[in-house]
Every structure is written in C-alpha cells, then in structure tokens.
XYZ file of C-alpha atoms in Angstrom:
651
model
C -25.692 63.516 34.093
C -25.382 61.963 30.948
C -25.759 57.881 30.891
C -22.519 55.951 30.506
C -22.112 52.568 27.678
C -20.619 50.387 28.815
C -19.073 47.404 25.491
C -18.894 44.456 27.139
C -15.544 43.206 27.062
C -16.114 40.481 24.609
C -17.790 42.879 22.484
C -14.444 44.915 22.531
C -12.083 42.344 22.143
C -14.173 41.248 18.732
C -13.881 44.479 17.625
C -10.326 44.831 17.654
C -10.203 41.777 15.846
C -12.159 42.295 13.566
C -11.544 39.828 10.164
C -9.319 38.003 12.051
C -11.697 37.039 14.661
C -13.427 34.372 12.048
C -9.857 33.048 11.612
C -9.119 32.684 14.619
C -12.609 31.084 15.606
C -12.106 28.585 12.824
C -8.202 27.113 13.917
C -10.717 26.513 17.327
C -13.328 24.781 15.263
C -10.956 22.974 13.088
C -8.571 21.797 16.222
C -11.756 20.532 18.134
C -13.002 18.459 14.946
C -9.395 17.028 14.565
C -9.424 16.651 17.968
C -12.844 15.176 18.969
C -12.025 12.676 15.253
C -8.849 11.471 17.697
C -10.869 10.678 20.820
C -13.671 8.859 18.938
C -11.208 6.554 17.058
C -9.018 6.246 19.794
C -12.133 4.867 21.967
C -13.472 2.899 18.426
C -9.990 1.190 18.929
C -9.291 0.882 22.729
C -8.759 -2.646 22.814
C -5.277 -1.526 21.473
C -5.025 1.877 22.395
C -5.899 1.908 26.323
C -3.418 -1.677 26.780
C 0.009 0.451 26.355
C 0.916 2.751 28.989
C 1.744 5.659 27.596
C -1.249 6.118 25.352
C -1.426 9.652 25.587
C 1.381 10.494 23.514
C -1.669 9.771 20.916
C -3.214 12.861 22.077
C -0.433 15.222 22.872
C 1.556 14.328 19.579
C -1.479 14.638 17.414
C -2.032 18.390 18.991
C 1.415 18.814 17.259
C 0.660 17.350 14.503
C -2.893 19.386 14.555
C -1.200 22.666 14.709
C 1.164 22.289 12.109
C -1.796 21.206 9.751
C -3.462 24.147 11.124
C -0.904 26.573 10.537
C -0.298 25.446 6.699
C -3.948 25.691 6.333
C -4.471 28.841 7.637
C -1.115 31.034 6.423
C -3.241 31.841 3.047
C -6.081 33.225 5.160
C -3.691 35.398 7.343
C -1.863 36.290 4.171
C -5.279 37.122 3.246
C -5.922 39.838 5.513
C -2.563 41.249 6.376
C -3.294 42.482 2.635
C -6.599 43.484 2.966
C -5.350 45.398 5.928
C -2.616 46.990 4.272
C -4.879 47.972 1.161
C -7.634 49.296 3.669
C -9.815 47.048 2.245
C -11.051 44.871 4.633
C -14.661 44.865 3.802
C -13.937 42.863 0.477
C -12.671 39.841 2.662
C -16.198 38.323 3.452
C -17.020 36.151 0.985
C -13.206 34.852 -0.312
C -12.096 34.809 3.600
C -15.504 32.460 4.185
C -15.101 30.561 0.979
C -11.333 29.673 2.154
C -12.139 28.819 6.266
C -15.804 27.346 5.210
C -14.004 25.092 2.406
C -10.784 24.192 4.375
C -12.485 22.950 7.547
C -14.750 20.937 5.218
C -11.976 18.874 4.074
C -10.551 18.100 7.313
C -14.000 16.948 8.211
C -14.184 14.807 4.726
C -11.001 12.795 5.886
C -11.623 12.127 9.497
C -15.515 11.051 7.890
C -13.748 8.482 5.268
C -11.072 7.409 7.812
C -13.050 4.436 9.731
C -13.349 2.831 6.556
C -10.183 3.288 5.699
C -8.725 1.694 8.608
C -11.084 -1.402 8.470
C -9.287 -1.958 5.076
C -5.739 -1.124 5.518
C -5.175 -0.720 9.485
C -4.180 2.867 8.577
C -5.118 6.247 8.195
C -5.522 7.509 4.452
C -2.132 7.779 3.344
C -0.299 7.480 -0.479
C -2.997 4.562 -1.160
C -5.230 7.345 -0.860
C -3.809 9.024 -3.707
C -2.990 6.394 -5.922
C -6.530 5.750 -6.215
C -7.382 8.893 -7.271
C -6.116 8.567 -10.730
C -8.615 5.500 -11.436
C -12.049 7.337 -10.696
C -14.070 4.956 -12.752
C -12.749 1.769 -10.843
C -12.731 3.724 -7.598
C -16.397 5.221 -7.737
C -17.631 1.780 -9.177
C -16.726 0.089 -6.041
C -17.893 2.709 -3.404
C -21.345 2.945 -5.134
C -21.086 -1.408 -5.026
C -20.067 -1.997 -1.335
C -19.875 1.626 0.273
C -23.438 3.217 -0.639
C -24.360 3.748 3.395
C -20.682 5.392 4.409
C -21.426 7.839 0.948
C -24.122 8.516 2.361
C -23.317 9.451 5.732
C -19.877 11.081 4.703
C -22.345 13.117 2.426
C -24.999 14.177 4.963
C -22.938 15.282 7.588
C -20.223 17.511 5.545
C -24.174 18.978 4.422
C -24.592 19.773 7.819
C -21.772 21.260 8.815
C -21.448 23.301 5.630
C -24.590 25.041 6.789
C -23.420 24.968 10.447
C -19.810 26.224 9.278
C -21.790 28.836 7.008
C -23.628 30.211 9.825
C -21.220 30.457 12.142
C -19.382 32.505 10.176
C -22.096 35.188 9.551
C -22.372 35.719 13.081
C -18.467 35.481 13.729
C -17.731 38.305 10.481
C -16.698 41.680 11.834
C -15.809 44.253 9.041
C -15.083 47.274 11.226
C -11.783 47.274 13.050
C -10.991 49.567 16.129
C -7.548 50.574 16.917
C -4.827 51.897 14.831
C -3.242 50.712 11.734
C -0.050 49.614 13.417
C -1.930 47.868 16.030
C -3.567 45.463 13.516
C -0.297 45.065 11.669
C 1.615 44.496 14.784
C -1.095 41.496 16.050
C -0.949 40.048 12.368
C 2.611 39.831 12.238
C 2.491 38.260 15.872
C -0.071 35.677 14.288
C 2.292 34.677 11.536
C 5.254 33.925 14.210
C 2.616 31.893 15.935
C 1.562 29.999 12.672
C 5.109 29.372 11.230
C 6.257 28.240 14.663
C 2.921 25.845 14.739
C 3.307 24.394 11.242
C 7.322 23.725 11.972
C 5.472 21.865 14.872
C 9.667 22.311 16.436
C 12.771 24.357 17.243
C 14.942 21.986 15.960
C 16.850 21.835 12.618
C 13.972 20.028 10.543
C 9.859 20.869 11.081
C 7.861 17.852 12.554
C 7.109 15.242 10.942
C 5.301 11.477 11.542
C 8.421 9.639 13.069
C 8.312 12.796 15.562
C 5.583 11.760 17.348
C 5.924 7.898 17.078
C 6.020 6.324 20.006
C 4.600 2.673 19.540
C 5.106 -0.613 18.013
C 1.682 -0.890 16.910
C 1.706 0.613 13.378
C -2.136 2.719 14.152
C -1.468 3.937 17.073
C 1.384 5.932 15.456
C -0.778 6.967 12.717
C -4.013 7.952 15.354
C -1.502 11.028 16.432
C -1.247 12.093 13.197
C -4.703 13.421 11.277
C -5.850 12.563 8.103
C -5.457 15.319 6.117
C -1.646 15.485 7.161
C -0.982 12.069 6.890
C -2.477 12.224 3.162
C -0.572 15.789 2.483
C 2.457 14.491 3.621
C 2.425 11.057 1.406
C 1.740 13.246 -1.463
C 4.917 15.461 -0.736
C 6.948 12.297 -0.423
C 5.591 11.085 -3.709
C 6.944 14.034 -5.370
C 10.151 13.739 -3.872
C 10.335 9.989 -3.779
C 13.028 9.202 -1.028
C 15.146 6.496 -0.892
C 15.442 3.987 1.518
C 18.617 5.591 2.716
C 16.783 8.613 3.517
C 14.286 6.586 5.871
C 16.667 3.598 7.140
C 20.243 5.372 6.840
C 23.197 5.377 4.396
C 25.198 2.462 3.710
C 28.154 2.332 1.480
C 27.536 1.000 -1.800
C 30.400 -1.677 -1.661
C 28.988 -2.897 1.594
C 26.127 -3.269 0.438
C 26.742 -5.258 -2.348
C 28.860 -7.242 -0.545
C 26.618 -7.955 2.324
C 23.549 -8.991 -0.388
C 26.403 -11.160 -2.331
C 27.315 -13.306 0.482
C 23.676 -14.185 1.716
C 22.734 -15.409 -1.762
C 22.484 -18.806 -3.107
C 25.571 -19.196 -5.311
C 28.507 -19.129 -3.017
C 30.644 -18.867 -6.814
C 28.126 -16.766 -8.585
C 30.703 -14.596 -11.322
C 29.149 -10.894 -11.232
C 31.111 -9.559 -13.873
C 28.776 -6.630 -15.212
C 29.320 -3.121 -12.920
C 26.154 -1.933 -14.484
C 24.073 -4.704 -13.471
C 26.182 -5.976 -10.137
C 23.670 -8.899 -9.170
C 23.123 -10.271 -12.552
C 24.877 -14.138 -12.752
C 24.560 -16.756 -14.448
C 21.261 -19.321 -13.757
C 21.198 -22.720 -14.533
C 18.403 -24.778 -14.219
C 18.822 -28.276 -13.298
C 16.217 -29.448 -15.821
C 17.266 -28.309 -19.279
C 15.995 -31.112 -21.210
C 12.679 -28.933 -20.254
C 10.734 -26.186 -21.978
C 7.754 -25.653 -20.439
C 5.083 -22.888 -20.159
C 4.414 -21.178 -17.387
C 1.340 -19.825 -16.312
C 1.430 -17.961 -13.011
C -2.839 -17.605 -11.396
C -2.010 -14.396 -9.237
C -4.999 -14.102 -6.956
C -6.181 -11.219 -5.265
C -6.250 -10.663 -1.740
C -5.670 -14.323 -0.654
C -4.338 -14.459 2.608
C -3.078 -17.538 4.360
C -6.326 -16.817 7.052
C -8.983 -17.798 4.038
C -6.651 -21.157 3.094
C -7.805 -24.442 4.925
C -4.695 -25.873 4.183
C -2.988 -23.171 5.959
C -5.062 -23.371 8.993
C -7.352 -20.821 7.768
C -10.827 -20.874 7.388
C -12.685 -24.040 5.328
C -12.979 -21.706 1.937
C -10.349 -23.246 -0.890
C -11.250 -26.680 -1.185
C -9.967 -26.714 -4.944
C -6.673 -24.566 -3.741
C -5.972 -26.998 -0.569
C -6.508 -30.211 -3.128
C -4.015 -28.103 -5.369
C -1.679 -28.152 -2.320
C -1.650 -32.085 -2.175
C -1.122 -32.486 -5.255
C 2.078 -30.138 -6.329
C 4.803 -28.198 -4.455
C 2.997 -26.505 -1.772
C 4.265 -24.086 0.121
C 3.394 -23.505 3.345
C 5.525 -20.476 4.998
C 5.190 -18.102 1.629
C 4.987 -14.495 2.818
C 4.151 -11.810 0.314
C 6.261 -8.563 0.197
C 3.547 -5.940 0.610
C -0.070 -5.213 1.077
C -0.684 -3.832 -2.432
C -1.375 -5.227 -5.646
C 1.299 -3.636 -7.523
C 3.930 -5.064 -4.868
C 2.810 -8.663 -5.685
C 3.214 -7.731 -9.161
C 6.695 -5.960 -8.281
C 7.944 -9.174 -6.659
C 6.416 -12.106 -8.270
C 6.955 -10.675 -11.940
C 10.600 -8.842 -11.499
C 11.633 -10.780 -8.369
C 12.549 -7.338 -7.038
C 12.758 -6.613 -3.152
C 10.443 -3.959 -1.981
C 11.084 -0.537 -1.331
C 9.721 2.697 0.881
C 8.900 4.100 -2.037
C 5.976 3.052 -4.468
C 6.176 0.194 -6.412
C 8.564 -0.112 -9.435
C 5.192 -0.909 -11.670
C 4.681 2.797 -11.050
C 7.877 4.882 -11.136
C 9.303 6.554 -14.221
C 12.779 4.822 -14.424
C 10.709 1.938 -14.445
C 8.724 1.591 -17.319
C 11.617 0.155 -20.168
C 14.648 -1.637 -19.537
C 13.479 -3.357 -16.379
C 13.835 -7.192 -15.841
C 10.684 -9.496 -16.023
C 9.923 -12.906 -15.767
C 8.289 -11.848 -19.562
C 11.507 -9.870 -20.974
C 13.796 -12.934 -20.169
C 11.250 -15.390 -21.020
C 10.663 -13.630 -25.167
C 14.382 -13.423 -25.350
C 13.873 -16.891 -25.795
C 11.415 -17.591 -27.622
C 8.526 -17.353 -25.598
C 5.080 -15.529 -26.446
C 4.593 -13.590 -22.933
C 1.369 -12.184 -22.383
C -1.075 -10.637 -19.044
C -4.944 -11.227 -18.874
C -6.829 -9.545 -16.495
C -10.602 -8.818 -16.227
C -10.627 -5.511 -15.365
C -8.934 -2.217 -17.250
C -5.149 -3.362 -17.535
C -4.108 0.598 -17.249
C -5.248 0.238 -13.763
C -2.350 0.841 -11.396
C -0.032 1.249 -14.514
C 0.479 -2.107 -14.870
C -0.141 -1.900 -18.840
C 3.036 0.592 -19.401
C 4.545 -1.526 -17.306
C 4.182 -4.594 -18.832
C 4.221 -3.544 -22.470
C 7.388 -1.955 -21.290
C 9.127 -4.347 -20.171
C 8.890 -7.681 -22.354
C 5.163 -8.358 -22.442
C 3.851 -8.763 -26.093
C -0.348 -8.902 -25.167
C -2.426 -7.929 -23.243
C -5.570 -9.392 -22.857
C -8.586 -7.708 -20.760
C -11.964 -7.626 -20.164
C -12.840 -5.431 -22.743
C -10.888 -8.056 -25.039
C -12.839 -11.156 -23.729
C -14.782 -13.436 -25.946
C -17.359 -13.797 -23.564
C -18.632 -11.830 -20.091
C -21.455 -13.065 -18.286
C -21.026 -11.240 -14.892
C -18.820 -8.272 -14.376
C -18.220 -6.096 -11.131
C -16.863 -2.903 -10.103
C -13.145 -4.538 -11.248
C -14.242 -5.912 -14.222
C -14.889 -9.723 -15.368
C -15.852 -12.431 -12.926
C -13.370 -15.009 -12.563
C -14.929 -17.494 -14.236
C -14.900 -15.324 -16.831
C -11.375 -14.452 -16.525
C -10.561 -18.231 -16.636
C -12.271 -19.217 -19.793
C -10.609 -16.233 -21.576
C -7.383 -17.820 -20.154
C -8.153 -21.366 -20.909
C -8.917 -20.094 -24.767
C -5.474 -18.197 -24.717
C -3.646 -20.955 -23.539
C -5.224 -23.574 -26.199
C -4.648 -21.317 -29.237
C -1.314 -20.827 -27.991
C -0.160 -24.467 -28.034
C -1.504 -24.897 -30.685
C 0.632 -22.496 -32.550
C 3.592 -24.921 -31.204
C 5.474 -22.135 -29.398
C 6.225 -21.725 -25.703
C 4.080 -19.089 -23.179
C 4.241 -17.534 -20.462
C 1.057 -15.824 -18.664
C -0.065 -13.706 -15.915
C -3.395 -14.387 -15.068
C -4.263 -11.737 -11.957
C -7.950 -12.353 -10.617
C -10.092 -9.422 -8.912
C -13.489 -11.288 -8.109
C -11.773 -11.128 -4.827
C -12.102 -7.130 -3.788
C -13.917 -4.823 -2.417
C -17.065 -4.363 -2.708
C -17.353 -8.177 -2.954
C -18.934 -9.267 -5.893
C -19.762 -12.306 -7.756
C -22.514 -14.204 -9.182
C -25.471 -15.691 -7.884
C -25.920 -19.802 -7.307
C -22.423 -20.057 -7.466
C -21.205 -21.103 -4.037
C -23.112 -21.734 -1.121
C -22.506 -18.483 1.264
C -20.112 -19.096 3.708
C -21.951 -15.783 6.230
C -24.331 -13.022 5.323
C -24.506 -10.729 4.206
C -23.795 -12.254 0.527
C -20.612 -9.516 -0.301
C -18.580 -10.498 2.033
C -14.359 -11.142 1.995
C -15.482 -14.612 2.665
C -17.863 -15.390 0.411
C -15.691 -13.127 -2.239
C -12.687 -15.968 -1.822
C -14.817 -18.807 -1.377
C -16.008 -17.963 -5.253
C -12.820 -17.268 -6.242
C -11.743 -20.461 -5.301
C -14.939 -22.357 -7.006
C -13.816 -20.615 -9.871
C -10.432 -21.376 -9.927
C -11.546 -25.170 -9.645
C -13.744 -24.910 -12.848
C -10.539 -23.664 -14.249
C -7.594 -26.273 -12.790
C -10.629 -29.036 -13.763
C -10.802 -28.077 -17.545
C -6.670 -27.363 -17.568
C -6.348 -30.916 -17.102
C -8.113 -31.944 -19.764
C -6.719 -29.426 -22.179
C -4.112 -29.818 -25.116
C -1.252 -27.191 -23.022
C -1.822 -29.585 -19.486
C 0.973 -31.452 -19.679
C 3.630 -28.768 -21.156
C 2.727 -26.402 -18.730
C 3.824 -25.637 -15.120
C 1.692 -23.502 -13.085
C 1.772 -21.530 -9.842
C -0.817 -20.279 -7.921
C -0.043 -17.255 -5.907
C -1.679 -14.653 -3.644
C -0.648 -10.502 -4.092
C -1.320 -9.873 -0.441
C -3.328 -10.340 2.258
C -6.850 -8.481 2.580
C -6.928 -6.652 5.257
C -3.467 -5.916 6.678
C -3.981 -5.019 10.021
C -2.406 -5.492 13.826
C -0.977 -4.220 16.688
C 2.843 -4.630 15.983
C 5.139 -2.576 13.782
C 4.641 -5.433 10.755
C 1.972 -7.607 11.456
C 3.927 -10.558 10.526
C 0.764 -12.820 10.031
C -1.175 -10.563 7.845
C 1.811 -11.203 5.149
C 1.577 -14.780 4.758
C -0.060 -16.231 2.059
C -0.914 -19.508 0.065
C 1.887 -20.184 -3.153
C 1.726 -23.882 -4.675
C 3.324 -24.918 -8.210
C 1.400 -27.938 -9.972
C 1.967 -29.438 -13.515
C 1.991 -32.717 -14.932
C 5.312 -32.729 -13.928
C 5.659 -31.094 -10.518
C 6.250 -33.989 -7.786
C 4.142 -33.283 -4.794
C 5.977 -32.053 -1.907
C 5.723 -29.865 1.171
C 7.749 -27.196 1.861
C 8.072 -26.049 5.166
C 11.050 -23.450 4.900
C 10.365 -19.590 4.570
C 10.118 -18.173 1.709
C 9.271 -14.188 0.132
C 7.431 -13.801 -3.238
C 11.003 -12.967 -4.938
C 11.846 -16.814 -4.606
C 9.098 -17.580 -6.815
C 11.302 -16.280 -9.979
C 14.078 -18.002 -10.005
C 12.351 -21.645 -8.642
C 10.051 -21.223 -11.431
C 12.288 -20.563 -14.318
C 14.349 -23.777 -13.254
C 11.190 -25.876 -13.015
C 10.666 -24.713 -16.969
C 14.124 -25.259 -18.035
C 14.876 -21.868 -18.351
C 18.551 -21.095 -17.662
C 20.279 -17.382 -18.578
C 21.377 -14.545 -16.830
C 19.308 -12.450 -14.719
C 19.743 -10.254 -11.362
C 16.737 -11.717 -8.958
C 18.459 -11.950 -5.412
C 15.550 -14.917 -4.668
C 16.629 -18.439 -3.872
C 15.836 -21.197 -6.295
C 14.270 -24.217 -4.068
C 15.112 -26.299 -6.390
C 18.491 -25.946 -5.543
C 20.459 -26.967 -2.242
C 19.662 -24.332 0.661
C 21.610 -23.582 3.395
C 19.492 -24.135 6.851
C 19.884 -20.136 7.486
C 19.660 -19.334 3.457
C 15.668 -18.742 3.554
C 14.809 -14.919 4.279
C 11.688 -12.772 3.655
C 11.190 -9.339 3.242
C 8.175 -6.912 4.134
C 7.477 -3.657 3.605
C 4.328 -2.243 5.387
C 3.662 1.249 4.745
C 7.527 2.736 5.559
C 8.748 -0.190 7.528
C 10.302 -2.787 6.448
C 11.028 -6.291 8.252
C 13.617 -8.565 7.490
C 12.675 -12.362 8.229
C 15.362 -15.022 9.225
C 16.447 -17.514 11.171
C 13.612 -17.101 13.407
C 14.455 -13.588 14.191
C 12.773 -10.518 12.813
C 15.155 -6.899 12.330
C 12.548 -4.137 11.685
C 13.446 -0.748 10.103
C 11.617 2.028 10.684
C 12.036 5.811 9.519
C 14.736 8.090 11.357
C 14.630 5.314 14.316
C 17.183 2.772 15.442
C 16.649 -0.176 13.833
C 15.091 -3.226 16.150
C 15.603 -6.690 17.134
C 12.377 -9.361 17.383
C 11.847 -13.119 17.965
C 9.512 -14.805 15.917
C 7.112 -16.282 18.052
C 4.326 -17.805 16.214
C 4.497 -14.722 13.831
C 4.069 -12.335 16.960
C 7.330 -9.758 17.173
C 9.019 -10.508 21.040
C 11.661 -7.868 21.210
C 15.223 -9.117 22.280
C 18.738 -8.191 22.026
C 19.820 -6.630 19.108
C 21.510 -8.563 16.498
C 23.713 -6.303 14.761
C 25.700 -9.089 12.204
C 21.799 -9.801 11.202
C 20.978 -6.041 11.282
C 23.589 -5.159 8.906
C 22.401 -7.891 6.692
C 18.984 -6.269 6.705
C 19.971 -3.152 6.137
C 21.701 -4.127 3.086
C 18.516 -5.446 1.564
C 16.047 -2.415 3.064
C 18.168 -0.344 0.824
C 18.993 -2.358 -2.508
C 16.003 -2.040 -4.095
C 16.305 1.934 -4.165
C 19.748 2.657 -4.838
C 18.818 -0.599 -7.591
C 16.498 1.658 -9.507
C 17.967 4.676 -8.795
C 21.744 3.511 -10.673
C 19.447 1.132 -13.110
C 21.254 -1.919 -12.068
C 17.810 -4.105 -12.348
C 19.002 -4.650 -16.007
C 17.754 -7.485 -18.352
C-alpha cells in the first residue's frame, strides 16, 4: 500500500498564498510595531494617560488609525502582485516586493524611534514641525549631532537591527510557487483590496478617518498617542499642500459678521474703516507726536515666563527682572504660538494666528504684507533684522526683504564671532554686532528700527564656557541655555546705556514662545505666557497687570515712538484707555486655538463643538458655554485666514 503525505495545514495555506503571504505577514509585523510603539508611550506617559477614564479609546482609535496607515502603505505592494499575477510572473516579485515591505516597515519604525524626543520638545507627536525642518538640513543636523548624539545613535542601531531581522524574515516568509487556479488568486487579491480600501478609509461614512475621528480628550497627547507617527506626519504634509482655512477646521462664518464682530471688540469705538480692500485698516494716532524714536525690539528665543524670576519662575534673568523694574513690564503677556515664526508673525505684523502655517511662510505672503518695518520706512526709518544664525532659516529673509526690511544683518555678516553653535553666533556676539549697528546708525542722524532675534537659547544648548555659573548639570541644559542668554543680554542693556542711540531709542524685550510647550489640557494655557517689558530713557516704570497677546505689542510700541498712520493690527494700544473687558489673547497650539478673556477661555478645535473654560490659575475648568463670547472667538479664529486669503493685511 503505497504511503500517504500528508502537507500540514499551514504548509498548505502558505502555499496558496504564495507572494502574498510576505504581505500579509508584514501588515502583522508593521501593526504590532505601531502597536507595541502605543503601549510603551502610553505607559512612558501614564501619569496622564491611566488618570482619565476612558483611556482606551487611545488604543482602539489608534488600531483605526493603524489600519488606514497600513492600507495606504500596502495598496502599492498588492498592486504589485495582482500584476505579477496577471502577467504570470510572480517569480520576479522577490527582490522589488522585499525592497518595498523591508523599506516601508523601516520607516514606521524610524518615527515611533524619533517620537520620545519629539514629545519631550513639543508635547506632540512629529507633525508639520517635522517637515518644516526638513528644508534646513544644515541647521537641523548641526543640532542633533550637538545635543542628540546618544538618540542618533540608538535610532541608528536598532532600525540596523531590524533591517536584518525584517530581511530575514522575509527569506523565510517568500513563497514563489502558487497552488490553485488563476481565478482563485485573482478572486483573494481583489478581496484584499476591498479589505485595504475599507482599512485606509478607516469608515463608512461620507469622509475617510481622520485625527478629530478618534479624539476623545482634552489633553492635546493623548489625542495624538491614537494616532501614529508616520500618519500624523503624512497627514500634516497633505494639509500643507492644501492649506485649509480656519473655516474648514472651526466652521464658516459670514464675512460681514465677522467683520463686524472683530470691529466692535477693538479699541476705537469711532475707528473710520473706509478701505473694502483693507477692512481693518484706521487711522492711529499716537499720543506722543512730539516723539521720534527708534525702536529696537530684543526677540528672545524660547523664553518662557517659567525661566523669569520676576514672573515667579525660576532665579535665571537677573538682568531681565532688573529690566522689569525699571520700564513697562508686563506681567500677563502670552505669546500666540509655540514656534518661532509665530512670534515673528505676531510681534512683527501684529497678525492673529492661524491653523495654518505662519504668514512668514506662505506664498501670498511674501510682498505686500504689513510690518512694523514697511510702515516704519514709509517714514523715514532705516528698518533692518540681525540674527546670528542663517537669516533664510524658516523664510524669514523673503519675508522680511519682502515686506519693508532694507538689511539684513547675520552671522555670516558679523564683524566679529568668538563662539558659534549649531544656530549660529552666541549672543554676545549677536549683541555687539547690534550695539555696532545701532551706533553707526545714529550716527548717520536718521531714525531705526531693528529686530534683534537671539538663538543661544535652543536646542542643543550651547554657549560658552566661564560665562555663567551653571544653574544644574549637565552644562547644555534649557536652564543654563537662558541663564546665558540673560548674562548676555545684560552685557548688552549695560553698554546701551552708555551708547550715543540710549536715549533716542525705545526698546522691548520679548520672548517668541515658550520652550517646551507641553500639558495635559487642550491649550496648555501656562506654557504660552511669557516675559515682554519696554525700557528707554523715556519709558516710565510701571506694572501692568492686564492680559495681553503678542499682537498688542505693535500698536503700543509705535505710539511710544511717535509713530502715528494707518495700519490694520487688531492689537490694543496700552497706551491708550482700555475698557476692563477690552484685553484678549489668542493661542494657537497645533490646530486649536483658544481665545482668552474676561477670565474665561472659548477653545476651538477641528470638526468639534467649540468649548467653554474658566481660567483658573491658567488651568482650563470647563463651564457653561458662553455663546455671545463664543461668537466673538470665532470671529477672530477665522480672520487671520480669510485675511490672507482676500489680502486685506494691506500696508
């Protein structure tokens, strides 16, 4: 009797599958790395995580989310075969099938590897910050190799590892013989693709899935923990290219309400808007015209209102808290964004911040846009930007030369360099340049205005030695990086006053952002406020206690120079009467955006009903909603987009 095989089942099954079985092996690989990234952060962070009560939705939105990264990832590779199949040539699919699978699985890895860091830095997961710095590899690569050498290395070594590992695997999964009939294999493909296309639309409903899908929290990362990295940074880039509005995010609102609703909450009660094409340009008058100062605005880098002692932060700005009792100092400043280019956006233009990327950056942008600089050269002022790094970073040189700037000064441009970092020219360096600017230029007998923007104070940290006495160790820390940028400020302010432009100038010091932006609340309110204090010769000291937003800084500091003239900043001008509920602030973090008043807080985000808060010590307490304040909001989450978008931001 003759002996009877018997395949083991699994041995069958893999033979019907044949190519596809590496496919399908590798959405299982890739789903348990997503997956198994997910659990480790979620643990990393279960202080916040494990305290709200429904805590899974982490896990079972981000197996959505999972599969629909999955199933764009992996249509090519099923497209892959179904023609292989067709053209009986599946044998040819090894190596570009493993190339594709090995390569794509890789990547995933490579953003779960760099996402620790990058939520130690921004309380997020990689996102459109992600991709903005990819156009500046020099700056970018300078500061990994200065402060990130050990997470290179590790990112490095494992994605070695499990390149081998993934290699391997694949060898053993390959299976170039198929049993079973030609319809058969079509007829299991074709099922795979329903399967895919139903994964990556991640829904049945009208639109696929996307992040606002799966949010379920107030706390800004645990949203983000459902999604995965490599979504959360494909997605940002397809909303770069499309570049919504904030109507698309926030919802419509009529353009006449609008404009109505951002009229009546601003200063001038008679403001005269008579130009359609720029409807929030009017008429300023300062109440000092027998003025004509300079202006020099010191914007510092990443100087939260945690690192000011003044501000109840920790003991590292003596020369900025001395600054603070001697001029205008104010005390409840909160910046607009967590990006440099914001502070730019709002302390240069005075424009209100948007969902979309800064106006530094976008296209309409780039002429024809008002500046503090533009207005300032129309009369007569020499305008001008030094910086110690390379001013094309971040676009800020088209920008600027753009848009009424006539020099640039940076490091490349500096007399004199004896330390320079991963962002260019140490402070102190960046000061004396300044101080030489500013003495040639009164000298020449004409007005200025400058914008001095520091970096000693960024990542990776660095500054020179015997400088400052360390506030903790190691020596590149956030601490010890303000704590010199302060010292070198105070080598600046102490040769300033000695100099020939001290008493024609007024001068503001003023943070971009916070470092650090992080918290468990939709905006983390705190993480936004920030040190802002105006000094000069002339500058009486006082204390101001009422809020205030970055875009207030415009029109307070063209009054305190003298400057009158038309221009369309919706910021209040301190040095005007206020009305007790006239103060506001706006934030945008990531695609929310808060609206601060009155000791309430309305938060926007996208696709969601808008929400209510309490300020409570800069903590969000939710409460009923507030819908004449909502409205309000809404009218200013959406100006600055429909602003750019019907060029009504005109000088």
């Amino acid at each position: 009797m003759d002996q009877v095989i018997t395949v083991p089942t699994s041995q069958r099954v893999k033979t019907k599958l044949g190519p596809l079985l590496p496919l399908l092996s590798f959405v299982l690989i890739d789903l348990l790395i997503l997956s198994l990234s997910r659990f480790m952060l979620s643990i990393w962070q279960s202080e916040r995580v494990f305290t709200v009560n429904d805590y899974e939705q982490i896990f079972l939105g981000g197996l959505r989310i999972d599969f629909s990264a999955l199933g764009y990832l992996f249509a090519p590779a099923l497209l892959m075969v179904i023609i292989a199949t067709l053209l009986h040539q599946t044998r040819l699919l090894r190596l570009p099938l493993k190339i594709y699978l090995v390569a794509g699985s890789l990547l995933l890895l490579f953003f779960e590897l760099i996402t620790p860091t990058f939520i130690l830095e921004y309380d997020l997961r990689p996102n459109r910050l992600f991709i903005d710095y990819l156009i500046y590899p020099k700056e970018v690569f300078s500061m990994l190799f200065g402060g990130y050498k050990l997470e290179m290395v590790t990112t490095l070594l494992v994605l070695g590892l499990a390149g081998k590992s993934l290699v391997l695997a694949y060898n053993r999964l390959w299976r170039p013989a198929v049993k079973g009939t030609f319809w058969s294999q079509i007829t299991l493909q074709l099922l795979l693709v329903c399967l895919l296309v139903l994964g990556a639309r991640g829904t049945l409903g009208h639109r696929p899935i996307n992040p606002a899908l799966v949010a379920f929290s107030n706390d800004h990362l645990l949203n983000d923990l459902s999604l995965n990295s490599a979504y959360s940074v494909a997605f940002a880039n397809k909303q770069l290219k499309n570049e919504m509005s904030s109507a698309d995010y926030y919802g419509p609102m009529d353009t006449q309400t609008l404009l109505s609703e951002v009229r009546r909450t601003l200063q001038d009660s008679q403001a005269d808007y008579g130009d359609p094409l720029a409807p929030t340009k009017t008429m300023h008058t300062s109440p000092f015209p027998q003025r004509k100062k300079n202006l020099v605005i010191l914007l510092q880098e990443s100087l939260g209102a945690r690192y000011v002692g003044k501000l109840g932060g920790l003991p590292l700005t003596p020369n900025l808290d001395q600054l603070m009792d001697e001029g205008w100092n104010f005390t409840q400043m909160y910046a607009t964004g967590t990006r440099s280019v914001r502070g730019i956006e709002a302390v240069v233009t005075g424009f209100t911040p948007t969902a979309a990327r800064s106006v530094v950056k976008l296209g309409k942008s780039q002429q024809n846009f008002f500046t503090l600089a533009g207005f300032l050269a129309q009369q007569g002022y020499h305008t001008q930007f030094v910086y110690g790094g390379e001013s094309h970073f971040d676009n800020m040189k088209s920008f600027f030369l753009g848009n009424g700037f006539q020099d640039i000064v940076e490091g490349a441009d500096f007399d004199k360099v004896d330390f320079t970092g991963s962002w260019g020219a140490s402070d102190e360096d960046l000061y004396d340049q300044a101080d030489k600017e500013f003495t040639q230029l009164q000298e020449k007998g004409k007005p200025f205005f400058s914008l001095v923007f520091t970096s000693s104070n960024h990542s990776p940290f660095e500054y020179p030695d015997g400088k400052i006495t360390p506030y903790d160790s190691p020596k590149q820390t956030r601490n010890n990086a303000a704590k010199y940028s302060d010292y070198a400020l105070g080598q600046f302010i102490r040769k300033a006053k000695q100099s020939n432009y001290w008493k024609d100038t007024v001068f503001v010091v003023v943070a971009d952002h916070d470092s650090r932006v992080h918290g468990s609340s939709l905006v983390p309110v705190r993480h936004f406020r920030i040190p802002a204090v105006i000094f000069g010769q002339d500058v009486p000291h006082k204390v101001e206690n009422r809020l205030a937003s970055q875009i207030d800084l415009g029109p307070t500091l063209l009054s305190f120079i003298g400057a009158s003239g038309e221009h369309p900043m919706l910021g209040n001008d301190f040095t005007q009467p206020l009305k007790a509920d006239q103060p506001r602030a706006m934030l945008q973090y990531d695609k929310n955006f808060a609206y601060l008043k009155a000791g309430k807080a309305i938060v926007f985000q996208p696709h969601k009903t808008p929400q209510t808060f309490l300020l409570d010590s800069e903590n969000l307490v939710p409460t009923q909603t507030d819908a004449r304040l909502t409205k309000e909001a809404h009218a200013y989450a959406n100006f600055g987009s429909l602003a750019y978008e019907k060029g009504w931001y005109q000088p």
